[in-house]
mmCIF file of C-alpha atoms in Angstrom:
data_model
loop_
_atom_site.group_PDB
_atom_site.id
_atom_site.type_symbol
_atom_site.label_atom_id
_atom_site.label_comp_id
_atom_site.label_asym_id
_atom_site.label_seq_id
_atom_site.Cartn_x
_atom_site.Cartn_y
_atom_site.Cartn_z
ATOM 1 C CA GLN A 1 213.853 -111.102 54.647
ATOM 2 C CA VAL A 2 211.659 -112.098 57.133
ATOM 3 C CA PRO A 3 209.530 -114.810 54.904
ATOM 4 C CA LEU A 4 206.373 -114.645 56.630
ATOM 5 C CA VAL A 5 204.693 -111.490 57.997
ATOM 6 C CA GLU A 6 200.803 -111.408 59.610
ATOM 7 C CA SER A 7 198.887 -108.615 59.695
ATOM 8 C CA GLY A 8 195.230 -108.024 61.490
ATOM 9 C CA GLY A 9 193.782 -109.541 64.831
ATOM 10 C CA GLY A 10 192.272 -108.213 67.725
ATOM 11 C CA SER A 11 188.978 -108.166 69.673
ATOM 12 C CA VAL A 12 185.531 -109.120 68.560
ATOM 13 C CA GLN A 13 182.687 -110.775 70.820
ATOM 14 C CA THR A 14 181.034 -114.140 69.804
ATOM 15 C CA GLY A 15 180.011 -114.518 66.850
ATOM 16 C CA GLY A 16 181.953 -111.627 64.754
ATOM 17 C CA SER A 17 184.212 -111.952 62.472
ATOM 18 C CA LEU A 18 188.449 -111.003 61.912
ATOM 19 C CA ARG A 19 190.111 -111.608 58.986
ATOM 20 C CA LEU A 20 194.125 -112.345 59.067
ATOM 21 C CA SER A 21 196.969 -111.682 56.796
ATOM 22 C CA CYS A 22 200.079 -113.358 55.948
ATOM 23 C CA ALA A 23 202.765 -111.677 53.495
ATOM 24 C CA ALA A 24 204.256 -114.679 52.269
ATOM 25 C CA SER A 25 208.290 -114.165 50.498
ATOM 26 C CA LEU A 26 208.901 -117.842 49.775
ATOM 27 C CA TYR A 27 211.175 -119.459 47.180
ATOM 28 C CA THR A 28 208.791 -119.495 44.052
ATOM 29 C CA PRO A 29 209.840 -122.569 42.395
ATOM 30 C CA MET A 30 209.205 -124.346 45.342
ATOM 31 C CA ASN A 31 205.638 -125.702 46.217
ATOM 32 C CA TYR A 32 204.500 -125.201 50.088
ATOM 33 C CA CYS A 33 201.353 -125.880 52.386
ATOM 34 C CA LEU A 34 200.689 -122.660 53.667
ATOM 35 C CA ALA A 35 198.971 -122.846 57.076
ATOM 36 C CA TRP A 36 197.143 -120.856 60.000
ATOM 37 C CA PHE A 37 198.004 -122.226 63.747
ATOM 38 C CA ARG A 38 196.739 -121.171 67.001
ATOM 39 C CA GLN A 39 198.010 -121.485 70.496
ATOM 40 C CA ALA A 40 195.980 -120.378 73.753
ATOM 41 C CA PRO A 41 197.449 -119.900 77.072
ATOM 42 C CA GLY A 42 198.867 -123.038 78.156
ATOM 43 C CA LYS A 43 197.727 -125.051 75.192
ATOM 44 C CA VAL A 44 199.249 -126.683 72.546
ATOM 45 C CA ARG A 45 200.289 -124.916 69.044
ATOM 46 C CA GLU A 46 197.718 -126.560 67.501
ATOM 47 C CA GLY A 47 197.116 -126.588 63.295
ATOM 48 C CA VAL A 48 193.230 -124.965 62.203
ATOM 49 C CA ALA A 49 194.049 -124.697 58.682
ATOM 50 C CA VAL A 50 195.943 -125.194 55.798
ATOM 51 C CA ILE A 51 196.217 -124.229 51.938
ATOM 52 C CA ASN A 52 198.641 -126.171 48.979
ATOM 53 C CA ARG A 53 199.956 -122.987 47.270
ATOM 54 C CA ASP A 54 200.128 -124.859 43.854
ATOM 55 C CA SER A 55 196.338 -126.339 44.118
ATOM 56 C CA ASP A 56 194.333 -124.295 46.320
ATOM 57 C CA VAL A 57 193.501 -127.552 47.664
ATOM 58 C CA GLU A 58 192.114 -126.393 51.358
ATOM 59 C CA ASN A 59 192.122 -128.373 54.541
ATOM 60 C CA TYR A 60 190.469 -127.446 57.935
ATOM 61 C CA ALA A 61 190.337 -128.526 61.697
ATOM 62 C CA ASP A 62 187.193 -130.154 62.362
ATOM 63 C CA SER A 63 187.077 -127.511 65.490
ATOM 64 C CA VAL A 64 186.770 -124.279 62.360
ATOM 65 C CA ARG A 65 185.446 -126.336 59.270
ATOM 66 C CA GLY A 66 182.640 -124.219 58.488
ATOM 67 C CA ARG A 67 183.963 -121.289 60.461
ATOM 68 C CA PHE A 68 187.053 -120.662 58.968
ATOM 69 C CA THR A 69 188.283 -120.115 55.379
ATOM 70 C CA ILE A 70 191.659 -120.093 54.024
ATOM 71 C CA SER A 71 192.904 -118.371 50.703
ATOM 72 C CA GLN A 72 195.371 -116.737 48.979
ATOM 73 C CA ASP A 73 195.634 -114.458 46.460
ATOM 74 C CA SER A 74 196.204 -114.437 42.965
ATOM 75 C CA ALA A 75 199.711 -114.364 43.433
ATOM 76 C CA LYS A 76 200.127 -116.453 46.080
ATOM 77 C CA ASN A 77 201.847 -113.943 47.815
ATOM 78 C CA VAL A 78 199.462 -113.318 50.523
ATOM 79 C CA LEU A 79 197.428 -116.072 52.745
ATOM 80 C CA SER A 80 194.955 -115.258 54.211
ATOM 81 C CA LEU A 81 192.347 -116.349 57.171
ATOM 82 C CA GLN A 82 188.746 -115.397 57.433
ATOM 83 C CA MET A 83 187.277 -116.371 60.685
ATOM 84 C CA ASN A 84 184.003 -115.880 61.464
ATOM 85 C CA ARG A 85 181.066 -116.905 64.421
ATOM 86 C CA LEU A 86 183.969 -116.894 66.180
ATOM 87 C CA LYS A 87 184.062 -118.312 69.798
ATOM 88 C CA PRO A 88 185.266 -117.488 73.260
ATOM 89 C CA GLU A 89 187.356 -120.730 72.775
ATOM 90 C CA ASP A 90 188.649 -119.192 69.562
ATOM 91 C CA THR A 91 190.696 -116.991 71.540
ATOM 92 C CA ALA A 92 194.449 -117.521 71.024
ATOM 93 C CA VAL A 93 198.012 -116.150 69.625
ATOM 94 C CA TYR A 94 197.457 -116.981 65.493
ATOM 95 C CA TYR A 95 200.858 -117.800 63.581
ATOM 96 C CA CYS A 96 200.965 -118.511 59.827
ATOM 97 C CA ALA A 97 203.514 -121.196 58.637
ATOM 98 C CA ALA A 98 204.804 -123.022 55.813
ATOM 99 C CA ARG A 99 206.749 -126.144 54.889
ATOM 100 C CA PRO A 100 207.660 -127.551 51.389
ATOM 101 C CA THR A 101 205.990 -130.260 49.878
ATOM 102 C CA ASN A 102 205.882 -132.108 46.710
ATOM 103 C CA LEU A 103 201.969 -133.280 46.823
ATOM 104 C CA ASN A 104 199.122 -131.108 45.034
ATOM 105 C CA PHE A 105 197.292 -131.739 48.700
ATOM 106 C CA CYS A 106 198.249 -130.944 52.612
ATOM 107 C CA ASP A 107 197.013 -132.013 55.864
ATOM 108 C CA VAL A 108 197.562 -129.666 58.537
ATOM 109 C CA ARG A 109 200.192 -132.339 60.705
ATOM 110 C CA GLN A 110 202.010 -130.650 63.611
ATOM 111 C CA ALA A 111 203.894 -127.937 64.386
ATOM 112 C CA VAL A 112 206.965 -128.971 64.484
ATOM 113 C CA ASP A 113 206.341 -130.003 60.465
ATOM 114 C CA TYR A 114 206.984 -126.764 59.411
ATOM 115 C CA ASN A 115 210.002 -124.869 58.445
ATOM 116 C CA PHE A 116 208.823 -120.830 58.119
ATOM 117 C CA TRP A 117 206.636 -118.865 60.803
ATOM 118 C CA GLY A 118 205.207 -115.889 61.330
ATOM 119 C CA GLN A 119 205.468 -113.315 64.271
ATOM 120 C CA GLY A 120 201.862 -113.963 65.802
ATOM 121 C CA THR A 121 198.926 -112.187 66.186
ATOM 122 C CA GLN A 122 196.925 -111.892 69.248
ATOM 123 C CA VAL A 123 193.111 -112.994 69.082
ATOM 124 C CA THR A 124 190.626 -112.328 71.359
ATOM 125 C CA VAL A 125 186.954 -113.262 71.661
ATOM 126 C CA SER A 126 184.713 -111.863 74.373
ATOM 127 C CA PRO A 127 181.121 -113.767 75.439
#
């Protein structure tokens, strides 16, 4: 069973909105940092938002703070990323990711720190 499966994405014009979802099948008693990363062609995979599964505490990269919102459903099985006021520079393949933690706060960190990954979904923002 694949632990993280994404859906959503697509194409939108500048200023538009999109919502990404990620169905998570992770070992329940363990706490996780659940994150969204993105990777544009020729660029390093960068983290944009993270949420602590137990505490719901969120954290964002400066590039998306105030425009993107990370959340999870009440059953903590679906991770979402609401993206508003999209810009062409937001164009990338977006991935959900997870890493175990024993803390109630998560910072985004680097991609290498994450153990589980979704397959990625394309987001394209046209001028």
